[in-house]
PDB file of C-alpha atoms (C1' of nucleotides) in Angstrom:
ATOM      1  CA  MET A   4     -59.419 -26.759-132.353  1.00 96.00           C
ATOM      2  CA  THR A   5     -60.960 -29.998-131.096  1.00 97.00           C
ATOM      3  CA  ILE A   6     -59.727 -32.155-128.261  1.00 98.00           C
ATOM      4  CA  ALA A   7     -58.517 -34.757-130.760  1.00 98.00           C
ATOM      5  CA  GLN A   8     -56.389 -32.176-132.529  1.00 98.00           C
ATOM      6  CA  VAL A   9     -54.884 -30.982-129.277  1.00 98.00           C
ATOM      7  CA  ALA A  10     -54.217 -34.605-128.373  1.00 98.00           C
ATOM      8  CA  GLU A  11     -52.347 -35.061-131.601  1.00 97.00           C
ATOM      9  CA  ARG A  12     -50.343 -31.886-131.188  1.00 97.00           C
ATOM     10  CA  THR A  13     -49.357 -32.508-127.602  1.00 97.00           C
ATOM     11  CA  GLY A  14     -48.877 -36.253-127.609  1.00 97.00           C
ATOM     12  CA  LEU A  15     -51.405 -36.626-124.796  1.00 98.00           C
ATOM     13  CA  THR A  16     -54.652 -38.538-125.131  1.00 98.00           C
ATOM     14  CA  ALA A  17     -58.070 -36.912-125.013  1.00 98.00           C
ATOM     15  CA  HIS A  18     -58.634 -38.761-121.741  1.00 98.00           C
ATOM     16  CA  THR A  19     -55.513 -37.216-120.297  1.00 98.00           C
ATOM     17  CA  LEU A  20     -56.433 -33.755-121.516  1.00 98.00           C
ATOM     18  CA  ARG A  21     -59.753 -33.964-119.683  1.00 98.00           C
ATOM     19  CA  TYR A  22     -57.964 -35.262-116.648  1.00 98.00           C
ATOM     20  CA  TYR A  23     -55.517 -32.341-116.714  1.00 98.00           C
ATOM     21  CA  GLU A  24     -58.410 -29.956-116.983  1.00 98.00           C
ATOM     22  CA  ARG A  25     -60.270 -31.618-114.110  1.00 98.00           C
ATOM     23  CA  THR A  26     -57.230 -31.504-111.898  1.00 98.00           C
ATOM     24  CA  GLY A  27     -56.692 -27.807-112.467  1.00 98.00           C
ATOM     25  CA  LEU A  28     -53.725 -27.660-114.815  1.00 98.00           C
ATOM     26  CA  LEU A  29     -55.349 -25.498-117.434  1.00 98.00           C
ATOM     27  CA  LEU A  30     -55.380 -21.741-117.104  1.00 98.00           C
ATOM     28  CA  GLU A  31     -59.108 -21.851-117.683  1.00 97.00           C
ATOM     29  CA  PRO A  32     -61.487 -24.500-118.914  1.00 98.00           C
ATOM     30  CA  PRO A  33     -61.750 -24.239-122.688  1.00 98.00           C
ATOM     31  CA  PRO A  34     -65.099 -22.804-123.836  1.00 98.00           C
ATOM     32  CA  ARG A  35     -67.578 -25.079-125.547  1.00 97.00           C
ATOM     33  CA  GLY A  36     -69.036 -24.941-129.026  1.00 94.00           C
ATOM     34  CA  GLY A  37     -72.772 -25.217-129.591  1.00 89.00           C
ATOM     35  CA  ASN A  38     -72.530 -28.992-129.407  1.00 93.00           C
ATOM     36  CA  GLY A  39     -70.948 -28.903-125.977  1.00 95.00           C
ATOM     37  CA  HIS A  40     -67.519 -29.879-127.311  1.00 98.00           C
ATOM     38  CA  ARG A  41     -64.389 -28.175-126.029  1.00 98.00           C
ATOM     39  CA  ARG A  42     -62.842 -25.593-128.374  1.00 98.00           C
ATOM     40  CA  TYR A  43     -59.156 -25.001-127.778  1.00 98.00           C
ATOM     41  CA  THR A  44     -57.103 -22.078-129.019  1.00 98.00           C
ATOM     42  CA  ASP A  45     -53.486 -22.209-130.130  1.00 97.00           C
ATOM     43  CA  ARG A  46     -52.536 -20.599-126.844  1.00 98.00           C
ATOM     44  CA  ASP A  47     -54.261 -23.434-125.008  1.00 98.00           C
ATOM     45  CA  ALA A  48     -52.309 -25.944-127.062  1.00 98.00           C
ATOM     46  CA  ASP A  49     -49.048 -24.114-126.356  1.00 98.00           C
ATOM     47  CA  TRP A  50     -49.733 -24.123-122.652  1.00 98.00           C
ATOM     48  CA  ILE A  51     -50.502 -27.813-122.712  1.00 98.00           C
ATOM     49  CA  ARG A  52     -47.344 -28.530-124.667  1.00 98.00           C
ATOM     50  CA  LEU A  53     -45.411 -26.723-121.972  1.00 98.00           C
ATOM     51  CA  LEU A  54     -47.142 -28.805-119.320  1.00 98.00           C
ATOM     52  CA  SER A  55     -46.305 -31.912-121.267  1.00 98.00           C
ATOM     53  CA  ARG A  56     -42.654 -30.992-121.489  1.00 98.00           C
ATOM     54  CA  LEU A  57     -42.494 -30.228-117.796  1.00 98.00           C
ATOM     55  CA  ARG A  58     -44.082 -33.617-117.116  1.00 98.00           C
ATOM     56  CA  GLY A  59     -41.558 -35.161-119.447  1.00 97.00           C
ATOM     57  CA  THR A  60     -38.765 -33.753-117.344  1.00 98.00           C
ATOM     58  CA  GLY A  61     -40.311 -35.227-114.239  1.00 98.00           C
ATOM     59  CA  MET A  62     -42.326 -32.402-112.730  1.00 98.00           C
ATOM     60  CA  SER A  63     -45.191 -33.879-110.737  1.00 98.00           C
ATOM     61  CA  ILE A  64     -48.830 -33.100-111.321  1.00 98.00           C
ATOM     62  CA  ALA A  65     -48.772 -31.181-108.045  1.00 98.00           C
ATOM     63  CA  GLY A  66     -45.853 -29.138-109.363  1.00 98.00           C
ATOM     64  CA  LEU A  67     -47.699 -28.387-112.565  1.00 98.00           C
ATOM     65  CA  ARG A  68     -50.681 -27.310-110.528  1.00 98.00           C
ATOM     66  CA  ARG A  69     -48.585 -24.897-108.496  1.00 98.00           C
ATOM     67  CA  TYR A  70     -47.268 -23.442-111.723  1.00 98.00           C
ATOM     68  CA  ALA A  71     -50.749 -23.155-113.220  1.00 98.00           C
ATOM     69  CA  ASP A  72     -52.059 -21.520-110.057  1.00 98.00           C
ATOM     70  CA  LEU A  73     -49.337 -18.890-110.297  1.00 98.00           C
ATOM     71  CA  ALA A  74     -49.971 -18.337-113.984  1.00 98.00           C
ATOM     72  CA  ARG A  75     -53.654 -17.807-113.310  1.00 98.00           C
ATOM     73  CA  ARG A  76     -52.817 -15.016-110.894  1.00 97.00           C
ATOM     74  CA  GLY A  77     -51.369 -12.865-113.645  1.00 95.00           C
ATOM     75  CA  GLU A  78     -48.188 -10.941-114.158  1.00 95.00           C
ATOM     76  CA  ASP A  79     -47.563 -10.353-110.475  1.00 96.00           C
ATOM     77  CA  THR A  80     -46.268 -13.893-110.389  1.00 97.00           C
ATOM     78  CA  TYR A  81     -43.702 -13.707-113.176  1.00 97.00           C
ATOM     79  CA  ALA A  82     -40.874 -13.829-110.665  1.00 97.00           C
ATOM     80  CA  ALA A  83     -42.396 -16.718-108.760  1.00 98.00           C
ATOM     81  CA  ARG A  84     -42.977 -18.653-111.943  1.00 98.00           C
ATOM     82  CA  LYS A  85     -39.431 -18.042-113.057  1.00 98.00           C
ATOM     83  CA  GLU A  86     -38.186 -19.261-109.695  1.00 97.00           C
ATOM     84  CA  LEU A  87     -40.306 -22.369-109.994  1.00 98.00           C
ATOM     85  CA  LEU A  88     -38.884 -23.134-113.402  1.00 98.00           C
ATOM     86  CA  LEU A  89     -35.337 -22.417-112.259  1.00 98.00           C
ATOM     87  CA  ALA A  90     -35.729 -24.780-109.330  1.00 98.00           C
ATOM     88  CA  HIS A  91     -37.114 -27.425-111.621  1.00 98.00           C
ATOM     89  CA  ARG A  92     -34.344 -26.783-114.112  1.00 98.00           C
ATOM     90  CA  ALA A  93     -31.798 -27.512-111.426  1.00 98.00           C
ATOM     91  CA  GLU A  94     -33.504 -30.794-110.650  1.00 98.00           C
ATOM     92  CA  VAL A  95     -33.465 -31.777-114.289  1.00 98.00           C
ATOM     93  CA  VAL A  96     -29.800 -30.946-114.637  1.00 98.00           C
ATOM     94  CA  ALA A  97     -29.079 -33.056-111.582  1.00 98.00           C
ATOM     95  CA  LYS A  98     -31.129 -35.885-112.993  1.00 98.00           C
ATOM     96  CA  ILE A  99     -29.264 -35.779-116.280  1.00 98.00           C
ATOM     97  CA  GLU A 100     -25.981 -35.917-114.430  1.00 98.00           C
ATOM     98  CA  GLN A 101     -27.188 -38.846-112.394  1.00 98.00           C
ATOM     99  CA  LEU A 102     -28.271 -40.636-115.543  1.00 98.00           C
ATOM    100  CA  GLN A 103     -24.897 -40.067-117.130  1.00 98.00           C
ATOM    101  CA  ASP A 104     -23.161 -41.368-114.071  1.00 98.00           C
ATOM    102  CA  ASP A 105     -25.337 -44.475-113.918  1.00 98.00           C
ATOM    103  CA  LEU A 106     -24.880 -44.939-117.625  1.00 98.00           C
ATOM    104  CA  ALA A 107     -21.130 -45.005-117.196  1.00 98.00           C
ATOM    105  CA  HIS A 108     -21.525 -47.913-114.805  1.00 98.00           C
ATOM    106  CA  VAL A 109     -23.748 -49.727-117.244  1.00 98.00           C
ATOM    107  CA  ASP A 110     -21.125 -49.194-119.929  1.00 98.00           C
ATOM    108  CA  TYR A 111     -18.519 -50.592-117.620  1.00 98.00           C
ATOM    109  CA  LYS A 112     -20.666 -53.654-117.070  1.00 98.00           C
ATOM    110  CA  ILE A 113     -21.094 -54.069-120.818  1.00 98.00           C
ATOM    111  CA  GLU A 114     -17.326 -53.996-121.230  1.00 97.00           C
ATOM    112  CA  ILE A 115     -17.010 -56.706-118.660  1.00 97.00           C
ATOM    113  CA  TYR A 116     -19.236 -58.947-120.739  1.00 97.00           C
ATOM    114  CA  ASP A 117     -17.043 -58.179-123.729  1.00 96.00           C
ATOM    115  CA  LYS A 118     -14.008 -59.333-121.827  1.00 96.00           C
ATOM    116  CA  LEU A 119     -15.728 -62.394-120.435  1.00 95.00           C
ATOM    117  CA  MET A 120     -16.649 -63.393-123.935  1.00 92.00           C
ATOM    118  CA  GLY A 121     -13.218 -62.633-125.344  1.00 79.00           C
ATOM    119  CA  GLU A 122     -14.358 -59.734-127.543  1.00 62.00           C
ATOM    120  CA  ARG A 123     -16.303 -61.964-129.902  1.00 57.00           C
TER     121      ARG A 123
ATOM    122  CA  MET B   3     -23.211 -57.809 -93.715  1.00 96.00           C
ATOM    123  CA  THR B   4     -26.655 -57.056 -92.322  1.00 97.00           C
ATOM    124  CA  ILE B   5     -29.655 -55.801 -94.218  1.00 98.00           C
ATOM    125  CA  ALA B   6     -29.239 -52.371 -92.644  1.00 98.00           C
ATOM    126  CA  GLN B   7     -25.685 -52.137 -93.912  1.00 98.00           C
ATOM    127  CA  VAL B   8     -26.735 -53.129 -97.406  1.00 98.00           C
ATOM    128  CA  ALA B   9     -29.515 -50.581 -97.203  1.00 98.00           C
ATOM    129  CA  GLU B  10     -27.016 -47.907 -96.359  1.00 97.00           C
ATOM    130  CA  ARG B  11     -24.623 -48.920 -99.114  1.00 97.00           C
ATOM    131  CA  THR B  12     -27.230 -49.145-101.829  1.00 97.00           C
ATOM    132  CA  GLY B  13     -29.510 -46.298-100.883  1.00 97.00           C
ATOM    133  CA  LEU B  14     -32.472 -48.675-100.722  1.00 98.00           C
ATOM    134  CA  THR B  15     -34.463 -49.336 -97.576  1.00 98.00           C
ATOM    135  CA  ALA B  16     -34.514 -52.680 -95.793  1.00 98.00           C
ATOM    136  CA  HIS B  17     -38.155 -52.968 -96.787  1.00 98.00           C
ATOM    137  CA  THR B  18     -37.239 -52.519-100.421  1.00 98.00           C
ATOM    138  CA  LEU B  19     -34.417 -55.028-100.192  1.00 98.00           C
ATOM    139  CA  ARG B  20     -36.803 -57.672 -98.926  1.00 98.00           C
ATOM    140  CA  TYR B  21     -39.253 -56.699-101.635  1.00 98.00           C
ATOM    141  CA  TYR B  22     -36.572 -57.106-104.304  1.00 98.00           C
ATOM    142  CA  GLU B  23     -35.702 -60.492-102.925  1.00 98.00           C
ATOM    143  CA  ARG B  24     -39.335 -61.586-102.841  1.00 98.00           C
ATOM    144  CA  THR B  25     -39.894 -60.481-106.381  1.00 98.00           C
ATOM    145  CA  GLY B  26     -36.934 -62.437-107.692  1.00 98.00           C
ATOM    146  CA  LEU B  27     -34.307 -59.798-108.324  1.00 98.00           C
ATOM    147  CA  LEU B  28     -31.554 -61.400-106.313  1.00 98.00           C
ATOM    148  CA  LEU B  29     -29.353 -64.075-107.774  1.00 98.00           C
ATOM    149  CA  GLU B  30     -30.139 -66.172-104.754  1.00 97.00           C
ATOM    150  CA  PRO B  31     -31.724 -65.472-101.398  1.00 98.00           C
ATOM    151  CA  PRO B  32     -29.001 -64.473 -98.943  1.00 98.00           C
ATOM    152  CA  PRO B  33     -28.274 -67.177 -96.361  1.00 98.00           C
ATOM    153  CA  ARG B  34     -29.276 -66.624 -92.760  1.00 97.00           C
ATOM    154  CA  GLY B  35     -27.192 -66.401 -89.633  1.00 94.00           C
ATOM    155  CA  GLY B  36     -28.054 -68.376 -86.519  1.00 89.00           C
ATOM    156  CA  ASN B  37     -30.577 -65.731 -85.498  1.00 93.00           C
ATOM    157  CA  GLY B  38     -32.452 -66.018 -88.787  1.00 95.00           C
ATOM    158  CA  HIS B  39     -31.147 -62.692 -90.059  1.00 98.00           C
ATOM    159  CA  ARG B  40     -30.024 -62.306 -93.649  1.00 98.00           C
ATOM    160  CA  ARG B  41     -26.290 -62.138 -94.177  1.00 98.00           C
ATOM    161  CA  TYR B  42     -25.152 -60.477 -97.364  1.00 98.00           C
ATOM    162  CA  THR B  43     -21.783 -60.711 -99.018  1.00 98.00           C
ATOM    163  CA  ASP B  44     -19.994 -57.909-100.826  1.00 97.00           C
ATOM    164  CA  ARG B  45     -20.968 -59.571-104.090  1.00 98.00           C
ATOM    165  CA  ASP B  46     -24.604 -59.390-103.044  1.00 98.00           C
ATOM    166  CA  ALA B  47     -24.213 -55.721-102.308  1.00 98.00           C
ATOM    167  CA  ASP B  48     -22.532 -55.129-105.670  1.00 98.00           C
ATOM    168  CA  TRP B  49     -25.328 -56.877-107.479  1.00 98.00           C
ATOM    169  CA  ILE B  50     -27.906 -54.824-105.642  1.00 98.00           C
ATOM    170  CA  ARG B  51     -26.039 -51.641-106.404  1.00 98.00           C
ATOM    171  CA  LEU B  52     -26.172 -52.567-110.061  1.00 98.00           C
ATOM    172  CA  LEU B  53     -29.889 -53.212-109.777  1.00 98.00           C
ATOM    173  CA  SER B  54     -30.300 -49.877-108.097  1.00 98.00           C
ATOM    174  CA  ARG B  55     -28.440 -48.072-110.845  1.00 98.00           C
ATOM    175  CA  LEU B  56     -30.470 -49.798-113.517  1.00 98.00           C
ATOM    176  CA  ARG B  57     -33.618 -48.764-111.669  1.00 98.00           C
ATOM    177  CA  GLY B  58     -32.233 -45.240-111.469  1.00 97.00           C
ATOM    178  CA  THR B  59     -31.946 -45.162-115.223  1.00 98.00           C
ATOM    179  CA  GLY B  60     -35.538 -46.242-115.588  1.00 98.00           C
ATOM    180  CA  MET B  61     -35.354 -49.992-116.067  1.00 98.00           C
ATOM    181  CA  SER B  62     -38.579 -51.532-114.791  1.00 98.00           C
ATOM    182  CA  ILE B  63     -38.765 -54.185-112.127  1.00 98.00           C
ATOM    183  CA  ALA B  64     -39.803 -56.612-114.863  1.00 98.00           C
ATOM    184  CA  GLY B  65     -36.659 -55.686-116.790  1.00 98.00           C
ATOM    185  CA  LEU B  66     -34.503 -56.238-113.752  1.00 98.00           C
ATOM    186  CA  ARG B  67     -36.138 -59.599-113.290  1.00 98.00           C
ATOM    187  CA  ARG B  68     -35.343 -60.619-116.855  1.00 98.00           C
ATOM    188  CA  TYR B  69     -31.753 -59.611-116.261  1.00 98.00           C
ATOM    189  CA  ALA B  70     -31.580 -61.513-112.988  1.00 98.00           C
ATOM    190  CA  ASP B  71     -33.121 -64.579-114.589  1.00 98.00           C
ATOM    191  CA  LEU B  72     -30.420 -64.545-117.245  1.00 98.00           C
ATOM    192  CA  ALA B  73     -27.684 -64.033-114.695  1.00 98.00           C
ATOM    193  CA  ARG B  74     -28.933 -66.987-112.698  1.00 98.00           C
ATOM    194  CA  ARG B  75     -28.563 -69.205-115.740  1.00 97.00           C
ATOM    195  CA  GLY B  76     -24.799 -68.762-115.810  1.00 95.00           C
ATOM    196  CA  GLU B  77     -22.219 -67.868-118.390  1.00 95.00           C
ATOM    197  CA  ASP B  78     -24.242 -69.162-121.315  1.00 96.00           C
ATOM    198  CA  THR B  79     -26.204 -65.943-121.081  1.00 97.00           C
ATOM    199  CA  TYR B  80     -23.350 -63.445-121.219  1.00 97.00           C
ATOM    200  CA  ALA B  81     -24.319 -62.432-124.733  1.00 97.00           C
ATOM    201  CA  ALA B  82     -27.999 -62.113-123.861  1.00 98.00           C
ATOM    202  CA  ARG B  83     -27.189 -60.051-120.810  1.00 98.00           C
ATOM    203  CA  LYS B  84     -24.953 -57.775-122.799  1.00 98.00           C
ATOM    204  CA  GLU B  85     -27.713 -57.320-125.359  1.00 97.00           C
ATOM    205  CA  LEU B  86     -30.170 -56.478-122.626  1.00 98.00           C
ATOM    206  CA  LEU B  87     -27.853 -53.840-121.236  1.00 98.00           C
ATOM    207  CA  LEU B  88     -27.106 -52.440-124.693  1.00 98.00           C
ATOM    208  CA  ALA B  89     -30.804 -52.127-125.427  1.00 98.00           C
ATOM    209  CA  HIS B  90     -31.327 -50.413-122.128  1.00 98.00           C
ATOM    210  CA  ARG B  91     -28.349 -48.192-122.745  1.00 98.00           C
ATOM    211  CA  ALA B  92     -29.915 -46.987-125.964  1.00 98.00           C
ATOM    212  CA  GLU B  93     -33.110 -46.137-124.103  1.00 98.00           C
ATOM    213  CA  VAL B  94     -31.189 -44.172-121.531  1.00 98.00           C
ATOM    214  CA  VAL B  95     -29.297 -42.234-124.171  1.00 98.00           C
ATOM    215  CA  ALA B  96     -32.589 -41.405-125.851  1.00 98.00           C
ATOM    216  CA  LYS B  97     -34.050 -40.328-122.556  1.00 98.00           C
ATOM    217  CA  ILE B  98     -31.128 -38.044-121.840  1.00 98.00           C
ATOM    218  CA  GLU B  99     -31.523 -36.460-125.252  1.00 98.00           C
ATOM    219  CA  GLN B 100     -35.211 -35.972-124.651  1.00 98.00           C
ATOM    220  CA  LEU B 101     -34.498 -34.369-121.313  1.00 98.00           C
ATOM    221  CA  GLN B 102     -31.991 -32.007-122.862  1.00 98.00           C
ATOM    222  CA  ASP B 103     -34.453 -31.054-125.539  1.00 98.00           C
ATOM    223  CA  ASP B 104     -37.229 -30.411-123.032  1.00 98.00           C
ATOM    224  CA  LEU B 105     -34.786 -28.515-120.864  1.00 98.00           C
ATOM    225  CA  ALA B 106     -33.989 -26.181-123.736  1.00 98.00           C
ATOM    226  CA  HIS B 107     -37.667 -25.289-123.915  1.00 98.00           C
ATOM    227  CA  VAL B 108     -37.788 -24.666-120.197  1.00 98.00           C
ATOM    228  CA  ASP B 109     -34.769 -22.403-120.550  1.00 98.00           C
ATOM    229  CA  TYR B 110     -36.499 -20.566-123.327  1.00 98.00           C
ATOM    230  CA  LYS B 111     -39.507 -20.044-121.088  1.00 98.00           C
ATOM    231  CA  ILE B 112     -37.265 -18.760-118.318  1.00 98.00           C
ATOM    232  CA  GLU B 113     -35.776 -16.232-120.719  1.00 97.00           C
ATOM    233  CA  ILE B 114     -39.243 -15.065-121.588  1.00 97.00           C
ATOM    234  CA  TYR B 115     -39.890 -14.263-117.953  1.00 97.00           C
ATOM    235  CA  ASP B 116     -36.619 -12.350-117.883  1.00 96.00           C
ATOM    236  CA  LYS B 117     -37.778 -10.252-120.774  1.00 96.00           C
ATOM    237  CA  LEU B 118     -41.241  -9.743-119.356  1.00 95.00           C
ATOM    238  CA  MET B 119     -39.681  -8.476-116.166  1.00 92.00           C
ATOM    239  CA  GLY B 120     -37.145  -6.311-117.968  1.00 79.00           C
ATOM    240  CA  GLU B 121     -34.079  -8.310-116.883  1.00 62.00           C
ATOM    241  CA  ARG B 122     -34.357  -7.290-113.258  1.00 57.00           C
TER     242      ARG B 122
ATOM    243  C1'  DG C  18     -35.490 -61.097 -65.382  1.00 67.35           C
ATOM    244  C1'  DC C  19     -36.506 -56.961 -68.263  1.00 67.35           C
ATOM    245  C1'  DT C  20     -35.882 -53.702 -71.731  1.00 67.35           C
ATOM    246  C1'  DT C  21     -34.109 -52.246 -75.995  1.00 67.35           C
ATOM    247  C1'  DG C  22     -33.156 -52.635 -80.664  1.00 67.35           C
ATOM    248  C1'  DA C  23     -32.352 -55.019 -84.804  1.00 67.35           C
ATOM    249  C1'  DC C  24     -34.238 -58.227 -87.268  1.00 67.35           C
ATOM    250  C1'  DT C  25     -38.180 -61.645 -89.107  1.00 67.35           C
ATOM    251  C1'  DT C  26     -42.884 -62.766 -91.655  1.00 67.35           C
ATOM    252  C1'  DA C  27     -47.275 -62.218 -94.233  1.00 67.35           C
ATOM    253  C1'  DG C  28     -50.013 -59.423 -96.130  1.00 67.35           C
ATOM    254  C1'  DA C  29     -52.470 -55.003 -96.434  1.00 67.35           C
ATOM    255  C1'  DC C  30     -52.143 -50.481 -98.090  1.00 67.35           C
ATOM    256  C1'  DC C  31     -50.759 -46.269-100.633  1.00 67.35           C
ATOM    257  C1'  DG C  32     -49.744 -42.420-104.029  1.00 67.35           C
ATOM    258  C1'  DC C  33     -49.189 -41.379-108.508  1.00 67.35           C
ATOM    259  C1'  DG C  34     -50.748 -40.729-113.035  1.00 67.35           C
ATOM    260  C1'  DC C  35     -53.295 -42.026-115.803  1.00 67.35           C
ATOM    261  C1'  DT C  36     -56.824 -45.104-118.312  1.00 67.35           C
ATOM    262  C1'  DC C  37     -60.949 -46.941-119.219  1.00 67.35           C
ATOM    263  C1'  DG C  38     -66.022 -48.078-119.341  1.00 67.35           C
ATOM    264  C1'  DA C  39     -70.762 -47.029-119.464  1.00 67.35           C
ATOM    265  C1'  DA C  40     -74.156 -44.383-120.837  1.00 67.35           C
ATOM    266  C1'  DC C  41     -75.317 -40.414-123.142  1.00 67.35           C
ATOM    267  C1'  DT C  42     -75.813 -36.413-126.803  1.00 67.35           C
ATOM    268  C1'  DC C  43     -74.868 -34.335-131.242  1.00 67.35           C
ATOM    269  C1'  DG C  44     -74.503 -33.486-136.108  1.00 67.35           C
ATOM    270  C1'  DC C  45     -74.242 -35.403-140.428  1.00 67.35           C
ATOM    271  C1'  DA C  46     -74.439 -38.792-144.498  1.00 67.35           C
ATOM    272  C1'  DG C  47     -77.026 -42.119-146.797  1.00 67.35           C
TER     273       DG C  47
ATOM    274  C1'  DC D   6     -85.385 -42.538-139.972  1.00 67.35           C
ATOM    275  C1'  DT D   7     -80.849 -44.791-139.145  1.00 67.35           C
ATOM    276  C1'  DG D   8     -76.403 -45.269-138.416  1.00 67.35           C
ATOM    277  C1'  DC D   9     -71.989 -43.593-137.378  1.00 67.35           C
ATOM    278  C1'  DG D  10     -68.337 -40.997-135.368  1.00 67.35           C
ATOM    279  C1'  DA D  11     -66.815 -37.733-132.321  1.00 67.35           C
ATOM    280  C1'  DG D  12     -67.539 -35.742-128.492  1.00 67.35           C
ATOM    281  C1'  DT D  13     -69.568 -35.534-123.316  1.00 67.35           C
ATOM    282  C1'  DT D  14     -69.809 -36.861-117.915  1.00 67.35           C
ATOM    283  C1'  DC D  15     -68.985 -39.457-113.860  1.00 67.35           C
ATOM    284  C1'  DG D  16     -66.709 -42.552-111.505  1.00 67.35           C
ATOM    285  C1'  DA D  17     -64.319 -46.808-111.133  1.00 67.35           C
ATOM    286  C1'  DG D  18     -60.150 -49.374-111.965  1.00 67.35           C
ATOM    287  C1'  DC D  19     -55.337 -50.226-112.845  1.00 67.35           C
ATOM    288  C1'  DG D  20     -50.193 -50.896-112.975  1.00 67.35           C
ATOM    289  C1'  DC D  21     -46.241 -49.699-110.813  1.00 67.35           C
ATOM    290  C1'  DG D  22     -43.148 -49.616-107.141  1.00 67.35           C
ATOM    291  C1'  DG D  23     -42.756 -49.501-103.158  1.00 67.35           C
ATOM    292  C1'  DT D  24     -44.144 -48.724 -98.053  1.00 67.35           C
ATOM    293  C1'  DC D  25     -45.868 -49.913 -93.838  1.00 67.35           C
ATOM    294  C1'  DT D  26     -48.103 -52.567 -89.928  1.00 67.35           C
ATOM    295  C1'  DA D  27     -48.650 -56.115 -86.657  1.00 67.35           C
ATOM    296  C1'  DA D  28     -46.942 -59.558 -84.261  1.00 67.35           C
ATOM    297  C1'  DG D  29     -43.180 -62.190 -83.280  1.00 67.35           C
ATOM    298  C1'  DT D  30     -38.026 -63.704 -82.271  1.00 67.35           C
ATOM    299  C1'  DC D  31     -33.539 -63.132 -80.608  1.00 67.35           C
ATOM    300  C1'  DA D  32     -29.141 -61.140 -78.342  1.00 67.35           C
ATOM    301  C1'  DA D  33     -27.042 -57.982 -75.459  1.00 67.35           C
ATOM    302  C1'  DG D  34     -26.856 -54.802 -71.599  1.00 67.35           C
ATOM    303  C1'  DC D  35     -28.543 -53.192 -67.246  1.00 67.35           C
TER     304       DC D  35
END
DNA sequence: GCTTGACTTAGACCGCGCTCGAACTCGCAG
DNA sequence: CTGCGAGTTCGAGCGCGGTCTAAGTCAAGC
């Protein structure tokens, strides 16, 4: 699998994929074909999709790196990795609740405009 | 009301409040007391709280500025302001859905660790 | 009169997460 | 042989949203 294909499958750009690799988010640098191009496996793509989702939920690059570092250390770190995800999960849940709360205030403000305009 | 009190009530810092003012997010610059200090009204604080909530839901500073510009133009812009908030509302709803979707994948990953560890 | 603390300004600086540009190498089609 | 397209590296640059510093002013309390 080429970098362009991984880009397509993960929603990240090739630039970003190289950046993630540089900054230590991959379990290991993908091996190169004879032409020097990166060759990704499906497992690589799955890992990157997970990274992308964690980013999407607001985990920082530093957080991703901590997770990747644990993953690289093998099965001894299952518990630690689970803890990391659970802690992050809690943050996401809190963020969703905050969003819903803020949204309610926005809705309230929208209603006010309705009333000011006489429900036109 | 002093800047420190507004900071406390909005969760923003005094620095940030001045920055928001500089960048045109306030309806009008708060008037100064005899000592040159800003004096905010409750309405100011309410406006800033709204800004803060919109920021919390991901509206950009540029978006806030558009909203403030409309608000400054008076009641002719009620409809435009409502539209702006509705558009933003839709983005927030989409974001919440995305978060919930990503969260489901994180949960799935957590379960996998449970299984790998034999449900300890 | 002096210190303390809350405020003021202008402008520099920062951390994050990309994002891009320049210059290069390959492999392949025409 | 000549493009062309897809990849490569290194390093610089950027947009966002603050965040902070330095130097100053003022009021109140000791």
